[in-house]
mmCIF file of N, CA and C in Angstrom:
data_model
loop_
_atom_site.group_PDB
_atom_site.id
_atom_site.type_symbol
_atom_site.label_atom_id
_atom_site.label_comp_id
_atom_site.label_asym_id
_atom_site.label_seq_id
_atom_site.Cartn_x
_atom_site.Cartn_y
_atom_site.Cartn_z
ATOM 1 N N GLU A 1 -6.730 -16.612 1.091
ATOM 2 C CA GLU A 1 -6.991 -15.469 1.969
ATOM 3 C C GLU A 1 -6.251 -14.239 1.504
ATOM 4 N N PHE A 2 -6.610 -13.108 2.022
ATOM 5 C CA PHE A 2 -5.946 -11.855 1.697
ATOM 6 C C PHE A 2 -4.558 -11.879 2.236
ATOM 7 N N GLU A 3 -3.584 -11.374 1.483
ATOM 8 C CA GLU A 3 -2.218 -11.249 1.942
ATOM 9 C C GLU A 3 -1.611 -9.950 1.457
ATOM 10 N N VAL A 4 -1.019 -9.251 2.353
ATOM 11 C CA VAL A 4 -0.310 -7.990 2.031
ATOM 12 C C VAL A 4 1.107 -8.124 2.611
ATOM 13 N N SER A 5 2.068 -8.139 1.687
ATOM 14 C CA SER A 5 3.459 -8.257 2.088
ATOM 15 C C SER A 5 4.053 -6.957 2.549
ATOM 16 N N GLN A 6 5.100 -7.024 3.351
ATOM 17 C CA GLN A 6 5.868 -5.812 3.707
ATOM 18 C C GLN A 6 6.459 -5.246 2.406
ATOM 19 N N ASN A 7 6.462 -3.951 2.341
ATOM 20 C CA ASN A 7 7.042 -3.335 1.124
ATOM 21 C C ASN A 7 8.526 -3.707 0.992
ATOM 22 N N TYR A 8 9.026 -3.690 -0.223
ATOM 23 C CA TYR A 8 10.423 -3.984 -0.412
ATOM 24 C C TYR A 8 10.943 -3.119 -1.556
ATOM 25 N N PRO A 9 12.165 -2.633 -1.470
ATOM 26 C CA PRO A 9 13.023 -2.741 -0.285
ATOM 27 C C PRO A 9 12.460 -1.849 0.836
ATOM 28 N N ASN A 10 12.897 -2.094 2.013
ATOM 29 C CA ASN A 10 12.506 -1.301 3.167
ATOM 30 C C ASN A 10 13.649 -1.328 4.164
ATOM 31 N N PRO A 11 14.354 -0.282 4.422
ATOM 32 C CA PRO A 11 14.184 1.089 3.944
ATOM 33 C C PRO A 11 14.361 1.192 2.422
ATOM 34 N N PHE A 12 13.857 2.296 1.872
ATOM 35 C CA PHE A 12 13.884 2.483 0.403
ATOM 36 C C PHE A 12 14.286 3.908 0.073
ATOM 37 N N ASN A 13 14.751 4.103 -1.191
ATOM 38 C CA ASN A 13 15.088 5.404 -1.734
ATOM 39 C C ASN A 13 15.176 5.380 -3.242
ATOM 40 N N PRO A 14 14.346 6.023 -3.968
ATOM 41 C CA PRO A 14 13.067 6.635 -3.571
ATOM 42 C C PRO A 14 11.862 5.764 -3.909
ATOM 43 N N THR A 15 12.061 4.557 -4.495
ATOM 44 C CA THR A 15 10.921 3.746 -4.861
ATOM 45 C C THR A 15 10.861 2.430 -4.053
ATOM 46 N N THR A 16 9.632 1.968 -3.867
ATOM 47 C CA THR A 16 9.405 0.723 -3.151
ATOM 48 C C THR A 16 8.205 0.062 -3.775
ATOM 49 N N ILE A 17 8.059 -1.249 -3.535
ATOM 50 C CA ILE A 17 6.982 -2.058 -4.103
ATOM 51 C C ILE A 17 6.152 -2.645 -2.994
ATOM 52 N N ILE A 18 4.831 -2.554 -3.151
ATOM 53 C CA ILE A 18 3.866 -3.203 -2.236
ATOM 54 C C ILE A 18 3.180 -4.328 -2.997
ATOM 55 N N GLN A 19 3.271 -5.501 -2.456
ATOM 56 C CA GLN A 19 2.724 -6.665 -3.131
ATOM 57 C C GLN A 19 1.556 -7.251 -2.275
ATOM 58 N N TYR A 20 0.504 -7.633 -2.978
ATOM 59 C CA TYR A 20 -0.681 -8.203 -2.264
ATOM 60 C C TYR A 20 -1.403 -9.216 -3.127
ATOM 61 N N THR A 21 -2.177 -10.068 -2.473
ATOM 62 C CA THR A 21 -2.940 -11.114 -3.142
ATOM 63 C C THR A 21 -4.397 -11.032 -2.693
ATOM 64 N N LEU A 22 -5.270 -11.067 -3.686
ATOM 65 C CA LEU A 22 -6.717 -11.105 -3.455
ATOM 66 C C LEU A 22 -7.264 -12.492 -3.745
ATOM 67 N N PRO A 23 -7.959 -13.102 -2.788
ATOM 68 C CA PRO A 23 -8.557 -14.444 -3.049
ATOM 69 C C PRO A 23 -9.873 -14.339 -3.794
ATOM 70 N N GLU A 24 -10.433 -13.091 -3.859
ATOM 71 C CA GLU A 24 -11.687 -12.915 -4.550
ATOM 72 C C GLU A 24 -11.704 -11.477 -5.080
ATOM 73 N N GLN A 25 -12.638 -11.200 -5.959
ATOM 74 C CA GLN A 25 -12.753 -9.842 -6.527
ATOM 75 C C GLN A 25 -13.075 -8.863 -5.377
ATOM 76 N N ALA A 26 -12.468 -7.713 -5.377
ATOM 77 C CA ALA A 26 -12.701 -6.700 -4.328
ATOM 78 C C ALA A 26 -12.347 -5.322 -4.845
ATOM 79 N N LYS A 27 -12.933 -4.305 -4.251
ATOM 80 C CA LYS A 27 -12.483 -2.958 -4.489
ATOM 81 C C LYS A 27 -11.296 -2.727 -3.573
ATOM 82 N N VAL A 28 -10.137 -2.378 -4.132
ATOM 83 C CA VAL A 28 -8.905 -2.231 -3.373
ATOM 84 C C VAL A 28 -8.578 -0.738 -3.233
ATOM 85 N N THR A 29 -8.244 -0.338 -2.009
ATOM 86 C CA THR A 29 -7.786 1.010 -1.742
ATOM 87 C C THR A 29 -6.437 0.905 -1.002
ATOM 88 N N ILE A 30 -5.440 1.550 -1.585
ATOM 89 C CA ILE A 30 -4.110 1.605 -0.940
ATOM 90 C C ILE A 30 -3.772 3.083 -0.788
ATOM 91 N N GLU A 31 -3.522 3.519 0.478
ATOM 92 C CA GLU A 31 -3.236 4.901 0.730
ATOM 93 C C GLU A 31 -1.908 5.028 1.471
ATOM 94 N N ILE A 32 -1.202 6.109 1.249
ATOM 95 C CA ILE A 32 0.059 6.392 1.972
ATOM 96 C C ILE A 32 -0.191 7.557 2.907
ATOM 97 N N PHE A 33 0.280 7.448 4.157
ATOM 98 C CA PHE A 33 0.147 8.461 5.153
ATOM 99 C C PHE A 33 1.503 8.835 5.763
ATOM 100 N N ASN A 34 1.661 10.071 6.164
ATOM 101 C CA ASN A 34 2.847 10.420 6.900
ATOM 102 C C ASN A 34 2.601 10.166 8.415
ATOM 103 N N VAL A 35 3.577 10.408 9.262
ATOM 104 C CA VAL A 35 3.436 10.046 10.697
ATOM 105 C C VAL A 35 2.458 10.969 11.404
ATOM 106 N N LEU A 36 2.045 12.096 10.799
ATOM 107 C CA LEU A 36 1.021 12.896 11.386
ATOM 108 C C LEU A 36 -0.412 12.415 11.053
ATOM 109 N N GLY A 37 -0.450 11.360 10.212
ATOM 110 C CA GLY A 37 -1.755 10.856 9.840
ATOM 111 C C GLY A 37 -2.348 11.540 8.607
ATOM 112 N N GLU A 38 -1.595 12.357 7.937
ATOM 113 C CA GLU A 38 -2.056 13.038 6.740
ATOM 114 C C GLU A 38 -1.894 12.108 5.532
ATOM 115 N N ARG A 39 -2.968 11.985 4.777
ATOM 116 C CA ARG A 39 -2.925 11.164 3.531
ATOM 117 C C ARG A 39 -2.143 11.919 2.503
ATOM 118 N N ILE A 40 -1.085 11.329 1.980
ATOM 119 C CA ILE A 40 -0.281 12.019 0.964
ATOM 120 C C ILE A 40 -0.391 11.413 -0.418
ATOM 121 N N LYS A 41 -0.929 10.231 -0.515
ATOM 122 C CA LYS A 41 -1.077 9.571 -1.849
ATOM 123 C C LYS A 41 -2.090 8.430 -1.806
ATOM 124 N N VAL A 42 -2.869 8.278 -2.881
ATOM 125 C CA VAL A 42 -3.731 7.129 -3.078
ATOM 126 C C VAL A 42 -3.102 6.373 -4.240
ATOM 127 N N LEU A 43 -2.647 5.164 -3.939
ATOM 128 C CA LEU A 43 -2.006 4.348 -5.004
ATOM 129 C C LEU A 43 -3.002 3.541 -5.794
ATOM 130 N N GLU A 44 -4.025 3.025 -5.166
ATOM 131 C CA GLU A 44 -5.070 2.218 -5.838
ATOM 132 C C GLU A 44 -6.403 2.610 -5.224
ATOM 133 N N ASN A 45 -7.435 2.591 -6.090
ATOM 134 C CA ASN A 45 -8.803 2.784 -5.590
ATOM 135 C C ASN A 45 -9.742 2.261 -6.708
ATOM 136 N N LYS A 46 -9.755 0.934 -6.884
ATOM 137 C CA LYS A 46 -10.540 0.377 -7.987
ATOM 138 C C LYS A 46 -10.849 -1.103 -7.732
ATOM 139 N N MET A 47 -11.783 -1.611 -8.527
ATOM 140 C CA MET A 47 -12.121 -3.012 -8.498
ATOM 141 C C MET A 47 -11.012 -3.831 -9.135
ATOM 142 N N GLN A 48 -10.646 -4.956 -8.483
ATOM 143 C CA GLN A 48 -9.661 -5.820 -9.004
ATOM 144 C C GLN A 48 -10.062 -7.305 -8.868
ATOM 145 N N GLU A 49 -9.638 -8.090 -9.830
ATOM 146 C CA GLU A 49 -9.917 -9.526 -9.864
ATOM 147 C C GLU A 49 -9.051 -10.245 -8.833
ATOM 148 N N ALA A 50 -9.418 -11.490 -8.529
ATOM 149 C CA ALA A 50 -8.634 -12.331 -7.643
ATOM 150 C C ALA A 50 -7.338 -12.731 -8.298
ATOM 151 N N GLU A 51 -6.219 -12.247 -7.778
ATOM 152 C CA GLU A 51 -4.897 -12.599 -8.232
ATOM 153 C C GLU A 51 -3.869 -11.812 -7.436
ATOM 154 N N SER A 52 -2.584 -11.950 -7.768
ATOM 155 C CA SER A 52 -1.545 -11.236 -7.052
ATOM 156 C C SER A 52 -1.149 -9.964 -7.813
ATOM 157 N N TYR A 53 -0.816 -8.932 -7.058
ATOM 158 C CA TYR A 53 -0.536 -7.612 -7.653
ATOM 159 C C TYR A 53 0.722 -7.021 -7.012
ATOM 160 N N LYS A 54 1.407 -6.135 -7.764
ATOM 161 C CA LYS A 54 2.492 -5.350 -7.287
ATOM 162 C C LYS A 54 2.282 -3.891 -7.664
ATOM 163 N N VAL A 55 2.430 -2.999 -6.690
ATOM 164 C CA VAL A 55 2.239 -1.576 -6.936
ATOM 165 C C VAL A 55 3.526 -0.882 -6.520
ATOM 166 N N GLN A 56 4.066 -0.018 -7.399
ATOM 167 C CA GLN A 56 5.287 0.707 -7.052
ATOM 168 C C GLN A 56 4.915 2.127 -6.623
ATOM 169 N N TRP A 57 5.644 2.605 -5.577
ATOM 170 C CA TRP A 57 5.468 3.964 -5.126
ATOM 171 C C TRP A 57 6.779 4.689 -5.206
ATOM 172 N N ASN A 58 6.748 5.861 -5.796
ATOM 173 C CA ASN A 58 7.918 6.725 -5.946
ATOM 174 C C ASN A 58 7.787 7.932 -5.014
ATOM 175 N N ALA A 59 8.675 8.013 -4.009
ATOM 176 C CA ALA A 59 8.620 9.103 -3.014
ATOM 177 C C ALA A 59 9.700 10.106 -3.246
ATOM 178 N N LYS A 60 10.125 10.354 -4.465
ATOM 179 C CA LYS A 60 11.275 11.209 -4.745
ATOM 180 C C LYS A 60 11.045 12.641 -4.266
ATOM 181 N N ASN A 61 9.830 13.120 -4.194
ATOM 182 C CA ASN A 61 9.584 14.473 -3.743
ATOM 183 C C ASN A 61 9.306 14.653 -2.277
ATOM 184 N N LEU A 62 9.479 13.572 -1.503
ATOM 185 C CA LEU A 62 9.209 13.602 -0.071
ATOM 186 C C LEU A 62 10.485 13.519 0.719
ATOM 187 N N SER A 63 10.449 13.958 1.953
ATOM 188 C CA SER A 63 11.623 13.931 2.838
ATOM 189 C C SER A 63 11.762 12.576 3.486
ATOM 190 N N SER A 64 12.962 12.278 3.965
ATOM 191 C CA SER A 64 13.182 11.017 4.687
ATOM 192 C C SER A 64 12.275 10.943 5.885
ATOM 193 N N GLY A 65 11.940 9.711 6.259
ATOM 194 C CA GLY A 65 11.118 9.512 7.436
ATOM 195 C C GLY A 65 10.252 8.268 7.344
ATOM 196 N N LEU A 66 9.453 8.110 8.357
ATOM 197 C CA LEU A 66 8.565 6.950 8.489
ATOM 198 C C LEU A 66 7.239 7.294 7.790
ATOM 199 N N TYR A 67 6.748 6.350 6.954
ATOM 200 C CA TYR A 67 5.467 6.484 6.302
ATOM 201 C C TYR A 67 4.688 5.209 6.572
ATOM 202 N N LEU A 68 3.353 5.289 6.448
ATOM 203 C CA LEU A 68 2.464 4.174 6.602
ATOM 204 C C LEU A 68 1.696 3.930 5.332
ATOM 205 N N TYR A 69 1.466 2.664 5.056
ATOM 206 C CA TYR A 69 0.523 2.373 3.928
ATOM 207 C C TYR A 69 -0.638 1.523 4.503
ATOM 208 N N ARG A 70 -1.814 1.907 4.057
ATOM 209 C CA ARG A 70 -3.049 1.193 4.501
ATOM 210 C C ARG A 70 -3.659 0.524 3.298
ATOM 211 N N PHE A 71 -3.898 -0.743 3.379
ATOM 212 C CA PHE A 71 -4.511 -1.550 2.356
ATOM 213 C C PHE A 71 -5.932 -1.938 2.844
ATOM 214 N N ILE A 72 -6.932 -1.647 2.039
ATOM 215 C CA ILE A 72 -8.292 -2.049 2.378
ATOM 216 C C ILE A 72 -8.891 -2.745 1.159
ATOM 217 N N ALA A 73 -9.417 -3.943 1.395
ATOM 218 C CA ALA A 73 -10.176 -4.685 0.405
ATOM 219 C C ALA A 73 -11.649 -4.617 0.797
ATOM 220 N N HIS A 74 -12.468 -3.961 0.001
ATOM 221 C CA HIS A 74 -13.886 -3.760 0.246
ATOM 222 C C HIS A 74 -14.650 -4.943 -0.284
ATOM 223 N N VAL A 75 -15.055 -5.800 0.619
ATOM 224 C CA VAL A 75 -15.863 -6.977 0.259
ATOM 225 C C VAL A 75 -16.954 -7.053 1.294
ATOM 226 N N ILE A 76 -17.681 -8.168 1.382
ATOM 227 C CA ILE A 76 -18.744 -8.299 2.360
ATOM 228 C C ILE A 76 -18.224 -8.008 3.752
ATOM 229 N N ARG A 77 -17.090 -8.614 4.072
ATOM 230 C CA ARG A 77 -16.410 -8.355 5.363
ATOM 231 C C ARG A 77 -15.082 -7.651 5.001
ATOM 232 N N ASN A 78 -14.997 -6.394 5.208
ATOM 233 C CA ASN A 78 -13.777 -5.654 4.770
ATOM 234 C C ASN A 78 -12.526 -6.176 5.436
ATOM 235 N N TYR A 79 -11.452 -6.193 4.681
ATOM 236 C CA TYR A 79 -10.134 -6.614 5.161
ATOM 237 C C TYR A 79 -9.242 -5.350 5.121
ATOM 238 N N SER A 80 -8.556 -5.086 6.231
ATOM 239 C CA SER A 80 -7.727 -3.894 6.307
ATOM 240 C C SER A 80 -6.416 -4.223 7.026
ATOM 241 N N VAL A 81 -5.302 -3.653 6.526
ATOM 242 C CA VAL A 81 -4.006 -3.821 7.186
ATOM 243 C C VAL A 81 -3.220 -2.547 6.980
ATOM 244 N N THR A 82 -2.452 -2.163 7.991
ATOM 245 C CA THR A 82 -1.572 -0.947 7.913
ATOM 246 C C THR A 82 -0.161 -1.406 8.225
ATOM 247 N N LYS A 83 0.811 -0.967 7.454
ATOM 248 C CA LYS A 83 2.211 -1.332 7.663
ATOM 249 C C LYS A 83 3.097 -0.075 7.570
ATOM 250 N N LYS A 84 4.269 -0.192 8.197
ATOM 251 C CA LYS A 84 5.229 0.901 8.243
ATOM 252 C C LYS A 84 6.290 0.720 7.142
ATOM 253 N N MET A 85 6.832 1.875 6.611
ATOM 254 C CA MET A 85 7.943 1.824 5.707
ATOM 255 C C MET A 85 8.814 3.047 5.967
ATOM 256 N N LEU A 86 10.095 2.905 5.669
ATOM 257 C CA LEU A 86 11.053 3.948 5.982
ATOM 258 C C LEU A 86 11.725 4.454 4.753
ATOM 259 N N LEU A 87 11.616 5.750 4.447
ATOM 260 C CA LEU A 87 12.265 6.389 3.324
ATOM 261 C C LEU A 87 13.566 6.995 3.847
ATOM 262 N N LEU A 88 14.711 6.609 3.294
ATOM 263 C CA LEU A 88 16.028 7.114 3.674
ATOM 264 C C LEU A 88 16.664 7.735 2.452
ATOM 265 N N LYS A 89 16.972 9.004 2.522
ATOM 266 C CA LYS A 89 17.616 9.708 1.421
ATOM 267 C C LYS A 89 19.034 10.084 1.793
#
């Protein structure tokens, strides 16, 4: 099944890793949002094979605060999860 882990480290400064597992091939989209709901970064937006992945995000140019990451696997029945992460500088 699809699995998206909590980013680590969390809180982080300035980089963090998002890890996920795909049980089947899917188009994966990972987006970062601020607390106002504004999209500030797209980390992934491509087809990926079934396996485990790690994506690093560097927030060195952003201010401290709460951010959200949304993971979507586009398959016959889309899978979506949103998680919180905290940037502390």
